[in-house]
Amino acid sequence: MAALAFAGCSLPSYDRALWALRTWLDSWPGIGHVVVGMHRQGVDLQLTQYDERGWRATFYPTGMEHSPTSATGTAWERTPWRAVRRAAWVALKKPEGGRE
């Protein structure tokens, strides 16, 4: 949660620590770490690419069946890492980490 919050900060672009964090989160390994952390919170990720238009990341409560109404956090972005970060943040801001 802290990494997601800092990634959204508007600190100066020359801040090396923030630059390193954003670079790490804006990668497939970074997405993997976010997904593992979110799974520990009881949610699973569905990540879908729509041609060259962008990516939709949706977090659902852990389980076999997912419906649009059970989504805890969703985001549409041009890159997969931004979509995952934003959807995770939305899910974490809900009561009980998105689980109801």
mmCIF file of N, CA, C and O in Angstrom:
data_model
loop_
_atom_site.group_PDB
_atom_site.id
_atom_site.type_symbol
_atom_site.label_atom_id
_atom_site.label_comp_id
_atom_site.label_asym_id
_atom_site.label_seq_id
_atom_site.Cartn_x
_atom_site.Cartn_y
_atom_site.Cartn_z
ATOM 1 N N MET A 1 0.829 -1.186 0.000
ATOM 2 C CA MET A 1 0.000 0.000 0.000
ATOM 3 C C MET A 1 0.877 1.256 0.000
ATOM 4 O O MET A 1 0.583 2.212 -0.693
ATOM 5 N N ALA A 2 1.954 1.209 0.775
ATOM 6 C CA ALA A 2 2.847 2.364 0.835
ATOM 7 C C ALA A 2 3.476 2.645 -0.524
ATOM 8 O O ALA A 2 3.570 3.793 -0.942
ATOM 9 N N ALA A 3 3.895 1.591 -1.219
ATOM 10 C CA ALA A 3 4.509 1.774 -2.539
ATOM 11 C C ALA A 3 3.520 2.395 -3.504
ATOM 12 O O ALA A 3 3.875 3.288 -4.285
ATOM 13 N N LEU A 4 2.265 1.952 -3.469
ATOM 14 C CA LEU A 4 1.241 2.523 -4.356
ATOM 15 C C LEU A 4 0.995 3.984 -4.025
ATOM 16 O O LEU A 4 0.827 4.818 -4.911
ATOM 17 N N ALA A 5 0.973 4.310 -2.736
ATOM 18 C CA ALA A 5 0.745 5.695 -2.332
ATOM 19 C C ALA A 5 1.895 6.593 -2.768
ATOM 20 O O ALA A 5 1.666 7.677 -3.305
ATOM 21 N N PHE A 6 3.124 6.138 -2.561
ATOM 22 C CA PHE A 6 4.267 6.954 -2.968
ATOM 23 C C PHE A 6 4.350 7.107 -4.478
ATOM 24 O O PHE A 6 4.756 8.153 -4.971
ATOM 25 N N ALA A 7 3.966 6.072 -5.209
ATOM 26 C CA ALA A 7 4.002 6.164 -6.674
ATOM 27 C C ALA A 7 3.052 7.241 -7.176
ATOM 28 O O ALA A 7 3.269 7.818 -8.231
ATOM 29 N N GLY A 8 1.999 7.524 -6.423
ATOM 30 C CA GLY A 8 1.044 8.545 -6.820
ATOM 31 C C GLY A 8 1.396 9.937 -6.338
ATOM 32 O O GLY A 8 0.703 10.898 -6.656
ATOM 33 N N CYS A 9 2.487 10.073 -5.585
ATOM 34 C CA CYS A 9 2.892 11.379 -5.055
ATOM 35 C C CYS A 9 3.379 12.298 -6.168
ATOM 36 O O CYS A 9 3.907 11.847 -7.169
ATOM 37 N N SER A 10 3.236 13.574 -5.936
ATOM 38 C CA SER A 10 3.710 14.551 -6.917
ATOM 39 C C SER A 10 4.999 15.199 -6.407
ATOM 40 O O SER A 10 5.110 16.417 -6.338
ATOM 41 N N LEU A 11 5.954 14.364 -6.044
ATOM 42 C CA LEU A 11 7.264 14.866 -5.632
ATOM 43 C C LEU A 11 8.040 15.297 -6.874
ATOM 44 O O LEU A 11 7.722 14.877 -7.995
ATOM 45 N N PRO A 12 9.058 16.115 -6.696
ATOM 46 C CA PRO A 12 9.847 16.568 -7.851
ATOM 47 C C PRO A 12 10.403 15.399 -8.659
ATOM 48 O O PRO A 12 10.760 14.363 -8.098
ATOM 49 N N SER A 13 10.475 15.565 -9.968
ATOM 50 C CA SER A 13 10.933 14.484 -10.845
ATOM 51 C C SER A 13 12.387 14.115 -10.597
ATOM 52 O O SER A 13 12.821 13.044 -10.991
ATOM 53 N N TYR A 14 13.149 14.973 -9.938
ATOM 54 C CA TYR A 14 14.557 14.662 -9.684
ATOM 55 C C TYR A 14 14.748 13.855 -8.401
ATOM 56 O O TYR A 14 15.862 13.494 -8.053
ATOM 57 N N ASP A 15 13.676 13.528 -7.690
ATOM 58 C CA ASP A 15 13.771 12.721 -6.486
ATOM 59 C C ASP A 15 14.119 11.285 -6.889
ATOM 60 O O ASP A 15 13.302 10.575 -7.460
ATOM 61 N N ARG A 16 15.339 10.853 -6.593
ATOM 62 C CA ARG A 16 15.825 9.550 -7.057
ATOM 63 C C ARG A 16 15.057 8.375 -6.468
ATOM 64 O O ARG A 16 14.815 7.389 -7.149
ATOM 65 N N ALA A 17 14.676 8.471 -5.207
ATOM 66 C CA ALA A 17 13.952 7.363 -4.571
ATOM 67 C C ALA A 17 12.591 7.175 -5.233
ATOM 68 O O ALA A 17 12.186 6.044 -5.518
ATOM 69 N N LEU A 18 11.884 8.260 -5.483
ATOM 70 C CA LEU A 18 10.581 8.159 -6.128
ATOM 71 C C LEU A 18 10.734 7.678 -7.565
ATOM 72 O O LEU A 18 9.963 6.844 -8.035
ATOM 73 N N TRP A 19 11.747 8.147 -8.250
ATOM 74 C CA TRP A 19 12.000 7.708 -9.621
ATOM 75 C C TRP A 19 12.268 6.208 -9.647
ATOM 76 O O TRP A 19 11.732 5.495 -10.496
ATOM 77 N N ALA A 20 13.069 5.714 -8.711
ATOM 78 C CA ALA A 20 13.377 4.281 -8.658
ATOM 79 C C ALA A 20 12.118 3.462 -8.373
ATOM 80 O O ALA A 20 11.902 2.410 -8.983
ATOM 81 N N LEU A 21 11.282 3.945 -7.449
ATOM 82 C CA LEU A 21 10.045 3.238 -7.125
ATOM 83 C C LEU A 21 9.117 3.183 -8.329
ATOM 84 O O LEU A 21 8.575 2.123 -8.667
ATOM 85 N N ARG A 22 8.952 4.289 -9.007
ATOM 86 C CA ARG A 22 8.065 4.313 -10.183
ATOM 87 C C ARG A 22 8.614 3.430 -11.300
ATOM 88 O O ARG A 22 7.855 2.741 -11.981
ATOM 89 N N THR A 23 9.916 3.432 -11.494
ATOM 90 C CA THR A 23 10.532 2.592 -12.524
ATOM 91 C C THR A 23 10.291 1.122 -12.211
ATOM 92 O O THR A 23 9.957 0.331 -13.098
ATOM 93 N N TRP A 24 10.437 0.749 -10.943
ATOM 94 C CA TRP A 24 10.218 -0.638 -10.534
ATOM 95 C C TRP A 24 8.752 -1.027 -10.692
ATOM 96 O O TRP A 24 8.433 -2.101 -11.202
ATOM 97 N N LEU A 25 7.828 -0.159 -10.261
ATOM 98 C CA LEU A 25 6.403 -0.476 -10.376
ATOM 99 C C LEU A 25 5.933 -0.492 -11.832
ATOM 100 O O LEU A 25 4.986 -1.188 -12.168
ATOM 101 N N ASP A 26 6.582 0.265 -12.702
ATOM 102 C CA ASP A 26 6.209 0.330 -14.117
ATOM 103 C C ASP A 26 6.915 -0.763 -14.914
ATOM 104 O O ASP A 26 7.541 -0.505 -15.943
ATOM 105 N N SER A 27 6.826 -1.994 -14.416
ATOM 106 C CA SER A 27 7.448 -3.140 -15.079
ATOM 107 C C SER A 27 6.628 -4.381 -14.749
ATOM 108 O O SER A 27 5.807 -4.386 -13.834
ATOM 109 N N TRP A 28 6.859 -5.451 -15.498
ATOM 110 C CA TRP A 28 6.143 -6.703 -15.218
ATOM 111 C C TRP A 28 6.491 -7.249 -13.836
ATOM 112 O O TRP A 28 5.587 -7.702 -13.124
ATOM 113 N N PRO A 29 7.772 -7.203 -13.405
ATOM 114 C CA PRO A 29 8.050 -7.649 -12.028
ATOM 115 C C PRO A 29 7.323 -6.788 -10.984
ATOM 116 O O PRO A 29 6.845 -7.305 -9.972
ATOM 117 N N GLY A 30 7.205 -5.498 -11.241
ATOM 118 C CA GLY A 30 6.481 -4.619 -10.324
ATOM 119 C C GLY A 30 5.015 -4.992 -10.232
ATOM 120 O O GLY A 30 4.434 -5.045 -9.145
ATOM 121 N N ILE A 31 4.397 -5.292 -11.395
ATOM 122 C CA ILE A 31 3.007 -5.740 -11.401
ATOM 123 C C ILE A 31 2.883 -7.018 -10.571
ATOM 124 O O ILE A 31 1.948 -7.172 -9.787
ATOM 125 N N GLY A 32 3.838 -7.915 -10.737
ATOM 126 C CA GLY A 32 3.799 -9.176 -9.991
ATOM 127 C C GLY A 32 3.799 -8.954 -8.496
ATOM 128 O O GLY A 32 3.037 -9.601 -7.761
ATOM 129 N N HIS A 33 4.605 -8.038 -8.025
ATOM 130 C CA HIS A 33 4.654 -7.756 -6.586
ATOM 131 C C HIS A 33 3.344 -7.126 -6.098
ATOM 132 O O HIS A 33 2.873 -7.445 -5.000
ATOM 133 N N VAL A 34 2.761 -6.249 -6.903
ATOM 134 C CA VAL A 34 1.467 -5.652 -6.533
ATOM 135 C C VAL A 34 0.407 -6.746 -6.461
ATOM 136 O O VAL A 34 -0.387 -6.804 -5.515
ATOM 137 N N VAL A 35 0.395 -7.642 -7.434
ATOM 138 C CA VAL A 35 -0.602 -8.710 -7.481
ATOM 139 C C VAL A 35 -0.459 -9.642 -6.273
ATOM 140 O O VAL A 35 -1.458 -10.022 -5.652
ATOM 141 N N VAL A 36 0.766 -9.999 -5.926
ATOM 142 C CA VAL A 36 0.989 -10.860 -4.752
ATOM 143 C C VAL A 36 0.493 -10.162 -3.486
ATOM 144 O O VAL A 36 -0.193 -10.765 -2.657
ATOM 145 N N GLY A 37 0.814 -8.889 -3.342
ATOM 146 C CA GLY A 37 0.354 -8.145 -2.178
ATOM 147 C C GLY A 37 -1.153 -8.035 -2.125
ATOM 148 O O GLY A 37 -1.765 -8.165 -1.055
ATOM 149 N N MET A 38 -1.781 -7.828 -3.267
ATOM 150 C CA MET A 38 -3.234 -7.727 -3.309
ATOM 151 C C MET A 38 -3.877 -9.083 -3.024
ATOM 152 O O MET A 38 -4.919 -9.155 -2.375
ATOM 153 N N HIS A 39 -3.253 -10.163 -3.485
ATOM 154 C CA HIS A 39 -3.792 -11.496 -3.203
ATOM 155 C C HIS A 39 -3.794 -11.758 -1.693
ATOM 156 O O HIS A 39 -4.723 -12.363 -1.167
ATOM 157 N N ARG A 40 -2.791 -11.275 -1.026
ATOM 158 C CA ARG A 40 -2.748 -11.402 0.440
ATOM 159 C C ARG A 40 -3.879 -10.622 1.101
ATOM 160 O O ARG A 40 -4.254 -10.913 2.224
ATOM 161 N N GLN A 41 -4.422 -9.639 0.396
ATOM 162 C CA GLN A 41 -5.553 -8.868 0.905
ATOM 163 C C GLN A 41 -6.886 -9.535 0.555
ATOM 164 O O GLN A 41 -7.948 -9.023 0.904
ATOM 165 N N GLY A 42 -6.828 -10.657 -0.186
ATOM 166 C CA GLY A 42 -8.047 -11.395 -0.503
ATOM 167 C C GLY A 42 -8.671 -11.050 -1.836
ATOM 168 O O GLY A 42 -9.867 -11.276 -2.033
ATOM 169 N N VAL A 43 -7.865 -10.516 -2.766
ATOM 170 C CA VAL A 43 -8.401 -10.192 -4.090
ATOM 171 C C VAL A 43 -7.485 -10.734 -5.182
ATOM 172 O O VAL A 43 -6.282 -10.899 -4.988
ATOM 173 N N ASP A 44 -8.073 -11.048 -6.327
ATOM 174 C CA ASP A 44 -7.346 -11.552 -7.491
ATOM 175 C C ASP A 44 -7.455 -10.542 -8.627
ATOM 176 O O ASP A 44 -8.422 -9.784 -8.703
ATOM 177 N N LEU A 45 -6.497 -10.581 -9.535
ATOM 178 C CA LEU A 45 -6.444 -9.638 -10.652
ATOM 179 C C LEU A 45 -6.907 -10.288 -11.946
ATOM 180 O O LEU A 45 -6.540 -11.424 -12.252
ATOM 181 N N GLN A 46 -7.670 -9.533 -12.719
ATOM 182 C CA GLN A 46 -7.936 -9.861 -14.117
ATOM 183 C C GLN A 46 -7.385 -8.689 -14.923
ATOM 184 O O GLN A 46 -7.798 -7.537 -14.719
ATOM 185 N N LEU A 47 -6.441 -8.969 -15.824
ATOM 186 C CA LEU A 47 -5.797 -7.932 -16.627
ATOM 187 C C LEU A 47 -6.053 -8.237 -18.096
ATOM 188 O O LEU A 47 -5.726 -9.323 -18.570
ATOM 189 N N THR A 48 -6.649 -7.291 -18.811
ATOM 190 C CA THR A 48 -7.039 -7.506 -20.199
ATOM 191 C C THR A 48 -6.524 -6.376 -21.069
ATOM 192 O O THR A 48 -6.675 -5.206 -20.715
ATOM 193 N N GLN A 49 -5.927 -6.743 -22.218
ATOM 194 C CA GLN A 49 -5.492 -5.738 -23.186
ATOM 195 C C GLN A 49 -6.550 -5.628 -24.277
ATOM 196 O O GLN A 49 -7.043 -6.644 -24.781
ATOM 197 N N TYR A 50 -6.894 -4.400 -24.636
ATOM 198 C CA TYR A 50 -7.858 -4.136 -25.697
ATOM 199 C C TYR A 50 -7.130 -3.504 -26.872
ATOM 200 O O TYR A 50 -6.987 -2.283 -26.950
ATOM 201 N N ASP A 51 -6.648 -4.366 -27.779
ATOM 202 C CA ASP A 51 -5.875 -3.926 -28.940
ATOM 203 C C ASP A 51 -4.804 -2.927 -28.498
ATOM 204 O O ASP A 51 -4.131 -3.149 -27.526
ATOM 205 N N GLU A 52 -4.688 -1.857 -29.216
ATOM 206 C CA GLU A 52 -3.721 -0.811 -28.861
ATOM 207 C C GLU A 52 -4.371 0.310 -28.063
ATOM 208 O O GLU A 52 -3.753 1.324 -27.777
ATOM 209 N N ARG A 53 -5.637 0.134 -27.698
ATOM 210 C CA ARG A 53 -6.376 1.185 -26.995
ATOM 211 C C ARG A 53 -6.028 1.284 -25.522
ATOM 212 O O ARG A 53 -6.201 2.324 -24.919
ATOM 213 N N GLY A 54 -5.593 0.197 -24.926
ATOM 214 C CA GLY A 54 -5.242 0.262 -23.513
ATOM 215 C C GLY A 54 -5.519 -1.032 -22.771
ATOM 216 O O GLY A 54 -5.787 -2.069 -23.376
ATOM 217 N N TRP A 55 -5.437 -0.941 -21.446
ATOM 218 C CA TRP A 55 -5.557 -2.094 -20.560
ATOM 219 C C TRP A 55 -6.594 -1.827 -19.485
ATOM 220 O O TRP A 55 -6.706 -0.717 -18.990
ATOM 221 N N ARG A 56 -7.331 -2.871 -19.127
ATOM 222 C CA ARG A 56 -8.247 -2.801 -17.991
ATOM 223 C C ARG A 56 -7.757 -3.794 -16.944
ATOM 224 O O ARG A 56 -7.543 -4.966 -17.228
ATOM 225 N N ALA A 57 -7.563 -3.275 -15.735
ATOM 226 C CA ALA A 57 -7.207 -4.106 -14.588
ATOM 227 C C ALA A 57 -8.398 -4.108 -13.646
ATOM 228 O O ALA A 57 -8.948 -3.054 -13.334
ATOM 229 N N THR A 58 -8.797 -5.299 -13.226
ATOM 230 C CA THR A 58 -9.927 -5.426 -12.310
ATOM 231 C C THR A 58 -9.566 -6.403 -11.205
ATOM 232 O O THR A 58 -9.097 -7.516 -11.483
ATOM 233 N N PHE A 59 -9.752 -5.972 -9.972
ATOM 234 C CA PHE A 59 -9.533 -6.842 -8.820
ATOM 235 C C PHE A 59 -10.880 -7.350 -8.325
ATOM 236 O O PHE A 59 -11.838 -6.584 -8.204
ATOM 237 N N TYR A 60 -10.939 -8.661 -8.074
ATOM 238 C CA TYR A 60 -12.141 -9.328 -7.579
ATOM 239 C C TYR A 60 -11.796 -10.057 -6.280
ATOM 240 O O TYR A 60 -10.645 -10.452 -6.090
ATOM 241 N N PRO A 61 -12.802 -10.302 -5.436
ATOM 242 C CA PRO A 61 -12.547 -11.141 -4.265
ATOM 243 C C PRO A 61 -12.016 -12.501 -4.720
ATOM 244 O O PRO A 61 -12.447 -13.042 -5.739
ATOM 245 N N THR A 62 -11.074 -13.061 -3.985
ATOM 246 C CA THR A 62 -10.479 -14.347 -4.336
ATOM 247 C C THR A 62 -11.548 -15.420 -4.419
ATOM 248 O O THR A 62 -12.405 -15.529 -3.554
ATOM 249 N N GLY A 63 -11.508 -16.194 -5.475
ATOM 250 C CA GLY A 63 -12.474 -17.266 -5.668
ATOM 251 C C GLY A 63 -12.577 -17.650 -7.124
ATOM 252 O O GLY A 63 -11.883 -17.103 -7.976
ATOM 253 N N MET A 64 -13.466 -18.558 -7.400
ATOM 254 C CA MET A 64 -13.596 -19.088 -8.756
ATOM 255 C C MET A 64 -14.453 -18.206 -9.660
ATOM 256 O O MET A 64 -14.180 -18.076 -10.826
ATOM 257 N N GLU A 65 -15.512 -17.631 -9.129
ATOM 258 C CA GLU A 65 -16.444 -16.903 -9.979
ATOM 259 C C GLU A 65 -16.309 -15.400 -9.777
ATOM 260 O O GLU A 65 -16.259 -14.920 -8.651
ATOM 261 N N HIS A 66 -16.238 -14.688 -10.878
ATOM 262 C CA HIS A 66 -16.147 -13.230 -10.828
ATOM 263 C C HIS A 66 -17.268 -12.644 -11.664
ATOM 264 O O HIS A 66 -17.530 -13.092 -12.767
ATOM 265 N N SER A 67 -17.905 -11.641 -11.141
ATOM 266 C CA SER A 67 -18.915 -10.921 -11.912
ATOM 267 C C SER A 67 -18.591 -9.440 -11.834
ATOM 268 O O SER A 67 -17.917 -9.002 -10.900
ATOM 269 N N PRO A 68 -19.051 -8.658 -12.810
ATOM 270 C CA PRO A 68 -18.762 -7.215 -12.778
ATOM 271 C C PRO A 68 -19.216 -6.548 -11.481
ATOM 272 O O PRO A 68 -18.596 -5.607 -11.020
ATOM 273 N N THR A 69 -20.273 -7.070 -10.879
ATOM 274 C CA THR A 69 -20.767 -6.445 -9.644
ATOM 275 C C THR A 69 -19.913 -6.782 -8.434
ATOM 276 O O THR A 69 -20.004 -6.108 -7.418
ATOM 277 N N SER A 70 -19.070 -7.820 -8.550
ATOM 278 C CA SER A 70 -18.223 -8.176 -7.415
ATOM 279 C C SER A 70 -16.851 -7.503 -7.482
ATOM 280 O O SER A 70 -16.019 -7.708 -6.611
ATOM 281 N N ALA A 71 -16.609 -6.708 -8.508
ATOM 282 C CA ALA A 71 -15.314 -6.033 -8.655
ATOM 283 C C ALA A 71 -15.066 -5.096 -7.475
ATOM 284 O O ALA A 71 -15.951 -4.353 -7.067
ATOM 285 N N THR A 72 -13.855 -5.172 -6.928
ATOM 286 C CA THR A 72 -13.513 -4.297 -5.810
ATOM 287 C C THR A 72 -12.737 -3.070 -6.273
ATOM 288 O O THR A 72 -12.719 -2.061 -5.595
ATOM 289 N N GLY A 73 -12.072 -3.189 -7.403
ATOM 290 C CA GLY A 73 -11.334 -2.056 -7.949
ATOM 291 C C GLY A 73 -11.062 -2.283 -9.415
ATOM 292 O O GLY A 73 -10.697 -3.383 -9.812
ATOM 293 N N THR A 74 -11.257 -1.260 -10.220
ATOM 294 C CA THR A 74 -11.029 -1.394 -11.655
ATOM 295 C C THR A 74 -10.449 -0.090 -12.199
ATOM 296 O O THR A 74 -10.705 0.984 -11.645
ATOM 297 N N ALA A 75 -9.654 -0.214 -13.258
ATOM 298 C CA ALA A 75 -9.055 0.967 -13.876
ATOM 299 C C ALA A 75 -8.758 0.663 -15.338
ATOM 300 O O ALA A 75 -8.438 -0.468 -15.699
ATOM 301 N N TRP A 76 -8.857 1.696 -16.154
ATOM 302 C CA TRP A 76 -8.526 1.633 -17.578
ATOM 303 C C TRP A 76 -7.387 2.608 -17.816
ATOM 304 O O TRP A 76 -7.502 3.789 -17.481
ATOM 305 N N GLU A 77 -6.276 2.120 -18.374
ATOM 306 C CA GLU A 77 -5.100 2.969 -18.633
ATOM 307 C C GLU A 77 -4.427 2.512 -19.924
ATOM 308 O O GLU A 77 -4.698 1.436 -20.442
ATOM 309 N N ARG A 78 -3.510 3.336 -20.416
ATOM 310 C CA ARG A 78 -2.770 3.018 -21.643
ATOM 311 C C ARG A 78 -1.716 1.926 -21.424
ATOM 312 O O ARG A 78 -1.358 1.228 -22.351
ATOM 313 N N THR A 79 -1.221 1.782 -20.188
ATOM 314 C CA THR A 79 -0.209 0.764 -19.901
ATOM 315 C C THR A 79 -0.728 -0.190 -18.824
ATOM 316 O O THR A 79 -1.535 0.204 -17.976
ATOM 317 N N PRO A 80 -0.255 -1.443 -18.856
ATOM 318 C CA PRO A 80 -0.742 -2.403 -17.860
ATOM 319 C C PRO A 80 -0.340 -2.032 -16.438
ATOM 320 O O PRO A 80 -1.112 -2.207 -15.503
ATOM 321 N N TRP A 81 0.865 -1.478 -16.248
ATOM 322 C CA TRP A 81 1.321 -1.157 -14.896
ATOM 323 C C TRP A 81 0.523 -0.030 -14.273
ATOM 324 O O TRP A 81 0.194 -0.070 -13.101
ATOM 325 N N ARG A 82 0.178 0.955 -15.069
ATOM 326 C CA ARG A 82 -0.647 2.051 -14.520
ATOM 327 C C ARG A 82 -2.052 1.561 -14.194
ATOM 328 O O ARG A 82 -2.640 1.962 -13.197
ATOM 329 N N ALA A 83 -2.600 0.691 -15.042
ATOM 330 C CA ALA A 83 -3.939 0.147 -14.784
ATOM 331 C C ALA A 83 -3.942 -0.673 -13.496
ATOM 332 O O ALA A 83 -4.852 -0.536 -12.667
ATOM 333 N N VAL A 84 -2.940 -1.517 -13.309
ATOM 334 C CA VAL A 84 -2.865 -2.354 -12.104
ATOM 335 C C VAL A 84 -2.696 -1.484 -10.865
ATOM 336 O O VAL A 84 -3.379 -1.682 -9.859
ATOM 337 N N ARG A 85 -1.801 -0.516 -10.931
ATOM 338 C CA ARG A 85 -1.577 0.371 -9.769
ATOM 339 C C ARG A 85 -2.857 1.105 -9.390
ATOM 340 O O ARG A 85 -3.216 1.179 -8.217
ATOM 341 N N ARG A 86 -3.526 1.667 -10.376
ATOM 342 C CA ARG A 86 -4.727 2.454 -10.081
ATOM 343 C C ARG A 86 -5.867 1.577 -9.564
ATOM 344 O O ARG A 86 -6.556 1.927 -8.615
ATOM 345 N N ALA A 87 -6.065 0.396 -10.169
ATOM 346 C CA ALA A 87 -7.120 -0.513 -9.709
ATOM 347 C C ALA A 87 -6.827 -1.010 -8.299
ATOM 348 O O ALA A 87 -7.743 -1.127 -7.471
ATOM 349 N N ALA A 88 -5.563 -1.285 -8.002
ATOM 350 C CA ALA A 88 -5.188 -1.725 -6.649
ATOM 351 C C ALA A 88 -5.484 -0.623 -5.640
ATOM 352 O O ALA A 88 -6.016 -0.885 -4.559
ATOM 353 N N TRP A 89 -5.155 0.599 -5.993
ATOM 354 C CA TRP A 89 -5.400 1.728 -5.084
ATOM 355 C C TRP A 89 -6.893 1.899 -4.827
ATOM 356 O O TRP A 89 -7.313 2.116 -3.697
ATOM 357 N N VAL A 90 -7.706 1.778 -5.870
ATOM 358 C CA VAL A 90 -9.166 1.884 -5.716
ATOM 359 C C VAL A 90 -9.671 0.786 -4.783
ATOM 360 O O VAL A 90 -10.474 1.034 -3.888
ATOM 361 N N ALA A 91 -9.189 -0.446 -4.981
ATOM 362 C CA ALA A 91 -9.630 -1.566 -4.147
ATOM 363 C C ALA A 91 -9.209 -1.372 -2.696
ATOM 364 O O ALA A 91 -9.982 -1.653 -1.778
ATOM 365 N N LEU A 92 -8.009 -0.873 -2.475
ATOM 366 C CA LEU A 92 -7.508 -0.702 -1.105
ATOM 367 C C LEU A 92 -8.210 0.433 -0.363
ATOM 368 O O LEU A 92 -8.267 0.422 0.862
ATOM 369 N N LYS A 93 -8.724 1.405 -1.097
ATOM 370 C CA LYS A 93 -9.406 2.526 -0.449
ATOM 371 C C LYS A 93 -10.807 2.166 0.014
ATOM 372 O O LYS A 93 -11.391 2.877 0.827
ATOM 373 N N LYS A 94 -11.343 1.039 -0.474
ATOM 374 C CA LYS A 94 -12.684 0.615 -0.054
ATOM 375 C C LYS A 94 -12.603 0.026 1.359
ATOM 376 O O LYS A 94 -11.550 -0.440 1.775
ATOM 377 N N PRO A 95 -13.724 0.021 2.086
ATOM 378 C CA PRO A 95 -13.725 -0.572 3.423
ATOM 379 C C PRO A 95 -13.237 -2.013 3.400
ATOM 380 O O PRO A 95 -13.562 -2.770 2.492
ATOM 381 N N GLU A 96 -12.420 -2.374 4.361
ATOM 382 C CA GLU A 96 -11.851 -3.722 4.491
ATOM 383 C C GLU A 96 -11.054 -4.121 3.266
ATOM 384 O O GLU A 96 -11.070 -5.270 2.857
ATOM 385 N N GLY A 97 -10.342 -3.174 2.662
ATOM 386 C CA GLY A 97 -9.497 -3.487 1.513
ATOM 387 C C GLY A 97 -10.261 -3.966 0.305
ATOM 388 O O GLY A 97 -9.748 -4.708 -0.509
ATOM 389 N N GLY A 98 -11.514 -3.532 0.165
ATOM 390 C CA GLY A 98 -12.305 -3.916 -0.982
ATOM 391 C C GLY A 98 -13.175 -5.129 -0.737
ATOM 392 O O GLY A 98 -14.047 -5.435 -1.520
ATOM 393 N N ARG A 99 -12.944 -5.835 0.352
ATOM 394 C CA ARG A 99 -13.763 -7.013 0.653
ATOM 395 C C ARG A 99 -14.955 -6.591 1.467
ATOM 396 O O ARG A 99 -14.850 -5.810 2.386
ATOM 397 N N GLU A 100 -16.126 -7.098 1.111
ATOM 398 C CA GLU A 100 -17.336 -6.716 1.846
ATOM 399 C C GLU A 100 -18.012 -7.908 2.452
ATOM 400 O O GLU A 100 -17.789 -8.990 2.170
#
